[in-house]
Amino acid sequence: MANVGVDIGSTATKCVLWDGSRFVYYLTPTGWAPAESAEKAVRMVCRRAHILKRGDVHITVTGYGRNIFQADRRVTEITCHAAGAHRLAPEATTVLDIGGQDSKVIRIDENGKVLDFLMNDKCAAGTGRFLQNMAVHLGCKLADFCNIPEGTPLQPINNMCTVFAESEVIGLLAKGADKDSICLGLLDSVAQRAANLLSRVSDDGDICFTGGCAQNRLLARLIEQKTGRRVITPEKAQFAGALGAAVMEAVR
Ligand code: ADP
């Protein structure tokens, strides 16, 4: 029987099917109906794997919305992210996940088991939501945070709090500050938050950077510079939680 892992995140619902020989991935916005988004994601991976009945897969659900979805098993996102990141980058000793609404650091052993973790889910600063809100004020897209030209001077952003940082950005724009420089300053503040979180939990080993924000390679580079550690950004970084749920031993 194939395993399906579903990670119902605050922003995106990720789904991975593992049939023992191949992985099938699907991502959809979580939107206002998380259970429906998750149901759609399961349907889509099954269809792509030519599996006709939902009963023919073992489903493990994780993430922020895990309690509202019918599945064979529920597992915490910390456990799933650790397992998924270990699969994506077995050499990493630490997982840094920056998603839509929270960020977390997980220290793992050589089997991907959780040793320790720390989570910031109380404040939007340092998360994807922070960058999304700022993009609105800057009239730019998330992708623009990934394409800041080399050599752009950094405009420091002094406020860590999302609300105050928004006012600061509006003030800087009114003074004619360069947009790319502001974007770089905002990324730098996310990187600094991540570095602070990392310094509280982890060792000196390699970091597997997961979550949607790991798609920003510039952010990964800034975290590398601040921590002096190697930051690995696997291609399927956003799927780490769902992948971990899919590869975990199924409970039949
Ligand atoms: P969640 O599990 O909370 O839904 P995800 O790990 O799926 O979060 O990440 C979603 C976040 O990823 C979005 O809030 C967005 O800020 C960020 N993101 C998505 N795509 C990109 C991209 N191409 N570049 C940078 N950040 C991105």
Coordinates of C-alpha atoms and ligand atoms in Angstrom, one line a residue:
M1 CA 0.0 0.0 0.0
A2 CA 1.3 3.5 -0.8
N3 CA 1.8 6.1 1.9
V4 CA 0.5 9.6 1.6
G5 CA 1.8 12.5 3.8
V6 CA -0.3 15.7 4.0
D7 CA 1.0 18.9 5.6
I8 CA -1.8 21.4 6.0
G9 CA 0.1 24.6 6.5
S10 CA -1.2 28.1 7.2
T11 CA -0.5 29.1 3.6
A12 CA 0.1 26.0 1.5
T13 CA -1.1 22.4 1.7
K14 CA 1.6 20.0 0.6
C15 CA 1.1 16.4 -0.2
V16 CA 3.6 13.6 -1.0
L17 CA 2.8 10.1 -2.1
W18 CA 5.5 7.4 -1.6
D19 CA 4.8 4.0 -3.1
G20 CA 8.2 2.5 -2.3
S21 CA 9.8 3.4 -5.6
R22 CA 8.8 6.9 -6.4
F23 CA 7.5 10.2 -5.0
V24 CA 4.6 12.2 -6.3
Y25 CA 4.2 15.8 -5.1
Y26 CA 1.3 18.2 -5.1
L27 CA 0.9 21.7 -3.6
T28 CA -2.2 23.8 -3.3
P29 CA -3.0 27.0 -1.4
T30 CA -4.7 26.2 2.0
G31 CA -7.2 29.0 1.6
W32 CA -10.3 29.2 3.8
A33 CA -11.2 25.5 3.7
P34 CA -8.2 23.5 4.8
A35 CA -9.9 20.1 4.9
E36 CA -11.1 20.6 1.3
S37 CA -7.6 21.7 0.1
A38 CA -6.1 18.6 1.8
E39 CA -8.8 16.3 0.2
K40 CA -8.0 17.8 -3.2
A41 CA -4.2 17.3 -2.7
V42 CA -4.7 13.7 -1.7
R43 CA -7.0 13.2 -4.8
M44 CA -4.4 14.8 -7.0
V45 CA -1.4 12.7 -5.9
C46 CA -3.5 9.5 -6.1
R47 CA -4.6 10.4 -9.6
R48 CA -1.0 11.1 -10.7
A49 CA 0.0 7.7 -9.2
H50 CA -2.9 6.0 -11.0
I51 CA -4.4 5.0 -7.6
L52 CA -8.2 5.0 -7.9
K53 CA -9.5 4.6 -4.3
R54 CA -8.6 6.7 -1.3
G55 CA -8.8 3.4 0.8
D56 CA -5.8 2.1 -1.2
V57 CA -3.4 4.6 0.5
H58 CA -2.3 5.1 4.1
I59 CA -2.6 8.8 5.0
T60 CA -0.6 10.6 7.7
V61 CA -1.5 14.2 8.3
T62 CA 0.6 16.9 9.9
G63 CA 0.8 20.7 10.1
Y64 CA -1.3 23.5 11.5
G65 CA -4.6 22.1 10.2
R66 CA -4.0 18.4 11.0
N67 CA -6.9 18.1 13.5
I68 CA -9.6 18.9 11.0
F69 CA -8.7 16.3 8.4
Q70 CA -9.7 12.6 8.4
A71 CA -6.6 10.5 8.1
D72 CA -5.1 7.2 9.4
R73 CA -2.6 9.0 11.6
R74 CA -1.8 12.4 13.0
V75 CA 1.8 13.3 13.7
T76 CA 3.2 16.6 14.9
E77 CA 5.0 18.9 12.4
I78 CA 8.2 18.8 14.4
T79 CA 8.5 15.1 14.0
C80 CA 7.5 15.1 10.3
H81 CA 9.8 18.0 9.4
A82 CA 12.7 16.3 11.1
A83 CA 12.1 13.0 9.2
G84 CA 11.5 14.8 5.9
A85 CA 14.6 17.1 6.2
H86 CA 16.7 14.1 7.1
R87 CA 15.6 12.4 4.0
L88 CA 16.4 15.4 1.9
A89 CA 19.7 16.2 3.4
P90 CA 21.0 13.3 5.6
E91 CA 24.2 15.1 6.5
A92 CA 22.3 18.0 8.3
T93 CA 22.2 18.1 12.1
T94 CA 19.7 20.9 12.2
V95 CA 16.5 21.8 10.5
L96 CA 15.5 25.4 10.0
D97 CA 12.0 25.7 8.7
I98 CA 10.6 29.1 7.7
G99 CA 7.0 28.8 6.6
G100 CA 4.0 31.1 6.1
Q101 CA 3.3 31.8 9.7
D102 CA 6.0 30.3 11.9
S103 CA 9.6 29.4 12.0
K104 CA 11.3 26.6 13.8
V105 CA 14.7 25.1 14.5
I106 CA 15.0 21.3 15.2
R107 CA 18.1 19.6 16.2
I108 CA 18.2 16.0 14.9
D109 CA 20.2 12.9 15.4
E110 CA 21.8 10.7 12.6
N111 CA 18.5 9.0 12.1
G112 CA 16.4 12.1 11.8
K113 CA 14.9 11.8 15.3
V114 CA 14.2 15.0 17.2
L115 CA 16.7 15.9 19.9
D116 CA 15.5 19.4 20.7
F117 CA 13.5 22.2 19.0
L118 CA 12.4 25.8 19.3
M119 CA 9.4 27.3 17.5
N120 CA 8.3 30.9 16.9
D121 CA 4.6 30.8 16.2
K122 CA 3.6 33.9 18.2
C123 CA 4.9 36.6 16.0
A124 CA 4.9 37.1 12.2
A125 CA 8.4 38.7 12.2
G126 CA 10.9 36.4 10.6
T127 CA 8.2 34.4 8.7
G128 CA 7.0 34.3 5.1
R129 CA 4.0 36.4 6.1
F130 CA 6.3 39.2 7.1
L131 CA 7.8 39.2 3.6
Q132 CA 4.4 38.9 2.0
N133 CA 3.0 41.9 3.9
M134 CA 6.1 43.9 3.0
A135 CA 5.7 43.0 -0.6
V136 CA 2.3 44.6 -0.6
H137 CA 3.7 47.9 0.7
L138 CA 6.5 47.8 -1.7
G139 CA 4.3 47.0 -4.7
C140 CA 6.4 44.0 -5.5
K141 CA 6.2 40.2 -5.7
L142 CA 7.8 37.6 -3.4
A143 CA 10.0 36.6 -6.4
D144 CA 11.5 40.1 -6.2
F145 CA 13.0 39.3 -2.9
C146 CA 14.9 36.4 -4.7
N147 CA 16.2 38.6 -7.5
I148 CA 17.9 41.5 -5.8
P149 CA 20.8 42.5 -8.0
E150 CA 24.3 41.6 -6.7
G151 CA 26.0 44.7 -5.1
T152 CA 22.8 46.3 -3.9
P153 CA 23.5 48.3 -0.8
L154 CA 21.5 47.1 2.2
Q155 CA 19.0 49.5 3.8
P156 CA 18.9 48.4 7.5
I157 CA 15.4 47.8 8.9
N158 CA 15.5 48.6 12.6
N159 CA 12.1 47.3 13.7
M160 CA 11.7 43.6 14.1
C161 CA 7.9 43.8 14.8
T162 CA 5.9 43.5 11.6
V163 CA 3.6 46.4 12.3
F164 CA 6.5 48.8 13.2
A165 CA 8.6 47.5 10.3
E166 CA 5.7 48.3 8.0
S167 CA 5.6 51.9 9.2
E168 CA 9.4 52.1 8.8
V169 CA 9.2 50.8 5.2
I170 CA 6.5 53.3 4.3
G171 CA 8.7 56.1 5.8
L172 CA 11.7 54.9 3.9
L173 CA 9.8 54.9 0.6
A174 CA 8.5 58.4 1.3
K175 CA 12.2 59.5 1.7
G176 CA 13.0 58.0 -1.7
A177 CA 15.0 54.9 -0.5
D178 CA 15.8 52.3 -3.1
K179 CA 13.3 49.4 -3.2
D180 CA 15.9 46.7 -3.8
S181 CA 17.9 48.0 -0.8
I182 CA 14.8 47.9 1.4
C183 CA 14.0 44.3 0.2
L184 CA 17.6 43.3 1.1
G185 CA 17.2 44.9 4.5
L186 CA 14.0 43.0 5.1
L187 CA 15.6 39.7 4.1
D188 CA 18.5 40.5 6.4
S189 CA 16.1 41.0 9.3
V190 CA 14.5 37.6 8.6
A191 CA 18.0 36.0 8.4
Q192 CA 18.9 37.6 11.7
R193 CA 15.8 36.2 13.4
A194 CA 16.6 32.8 12.0
A195 CA 20.3 33.1 13.2
N196 CA 19.1 34.1 16.7
L197 CA 16.7 31.0 16.8
L198 CA 19.5 28.8 15.5
S199 CA 22.0 30.0 18.2
R200 CA 19.6 29.0 20.9
V201 CA 19.1 25.3 19.9
S202 CA 21.6 23.9 17.6
D203 CA 25.2 22.8 17.2
D204 CA 27.7 23.7 14.5
G205 CA 26.7 21.2 11.9
D206 CA 25.0 21.7 8.5
I207 CA 21.6 23.2 8.4
C208 CA 18.8 21.8 6.2
F209 CA 16.7 24.9 5.3
T210 CA 13.0 23.9 4.7
G211 CA 9.6 25.6 4.2
G212 CA 8.5 27.9 1.4
C213 CA 11.0 30.6 2.3
A214 CA 13.9 28.2 1.6
Q215 CA 13.1 28.9 -2.1
N216 CA 14.8 32.2 -1.6
R217 CA 18.5 31.4 -2.1
L218 CA 19.6 34.9 -1.1
L219 CA 18.0 34.4 2.3
A220 CA 19.9 31.1 2.6
R221 CA 23.1 32.9 1.8
L222 CA 22.5 35.6 4.4
I223 CA 21.8 32.9 7.0
E224 CA 25.1 31.2 6.0
Q225 CA 26.9 34.5 6.5
K226 CA 25.4 35.2 9.9
T227 CA 25.9 31.7 11.3
G228 CA 29.1 30.6 9.5
R229 CA 27.4 27.3 8.9
R230 CA 26.6 25.5 5.6
V231 CA 22.9 25.9 4.7
I232 CA 21.5 23.3 2.4
T233 CA 18.4 24.2 0.4
P234 CA 17.0 21.0 -1.1
E235 CA 14.8 21.4 -4.2
K236 CA 11.7 20.0 -2.5
A237 CA 12.3 22.0 0.7
Q238 CA 8.7 23.2 1.0
F239 CA 7.6 19.5 1.0
A240 CA 9.7 18.4 4.0
G241 CA 6.8 18.0 6.4
A242 CA 4.6 16.1 4.0
L243 CA 7.6 14.0 2.9
G244 CA 8.4 13.1 6.4
A245 CA 4.8 12.1 7.0
A246 CA 4.9 9.9 3.9
V247 CA 8.2 8.1 4.6
M248 CA 7.4 7.4 8.3
E249 CA 6.7 3.7 9.0
A250 CA 2.9 3.3 8.4
V251 CA 0.7 2.1 11.2
R252 CA -1.6 -0.4 9.6
Ligands
ADP1 P1 3.0 26.9 5.7 O1 3.4 25.5 6.0 O2 2.9 27.8 6.9 O3 1.8 27.0 4.8 P2 5.2 27.0 3.7 O4 6.3 26.3 4.2 O5 4.3 26.3 2.7 O6 4.3 27.6 4.9 O7 5.7 28.4 3.1 C1 4.8 29.4 2.6 C2 5.6 30.6 2.5 O8 6.6 30.4 1.6 C3 4.8 31.8 2.0 O9 4.2 32.5 3.0 C4 5.8 32.6 1.2 O10 6.2 33.7 2.0 C5 7.0 31.7 1.0 N1 7.3 31.4 -0.4 C6 6.5 30.7 -1.3 N2 7.1 30.7 -2.5 C7 8.2 31.4 -2.4 C8 9.3 31.8 -3.3 N3 9.2 31.4 -4.6 N4 10.3 32.5 -2.8 C9 10.3 32.9 -1.5 N5 9.4 32.6 -0.6 C10 8.3 31.9 -1.0

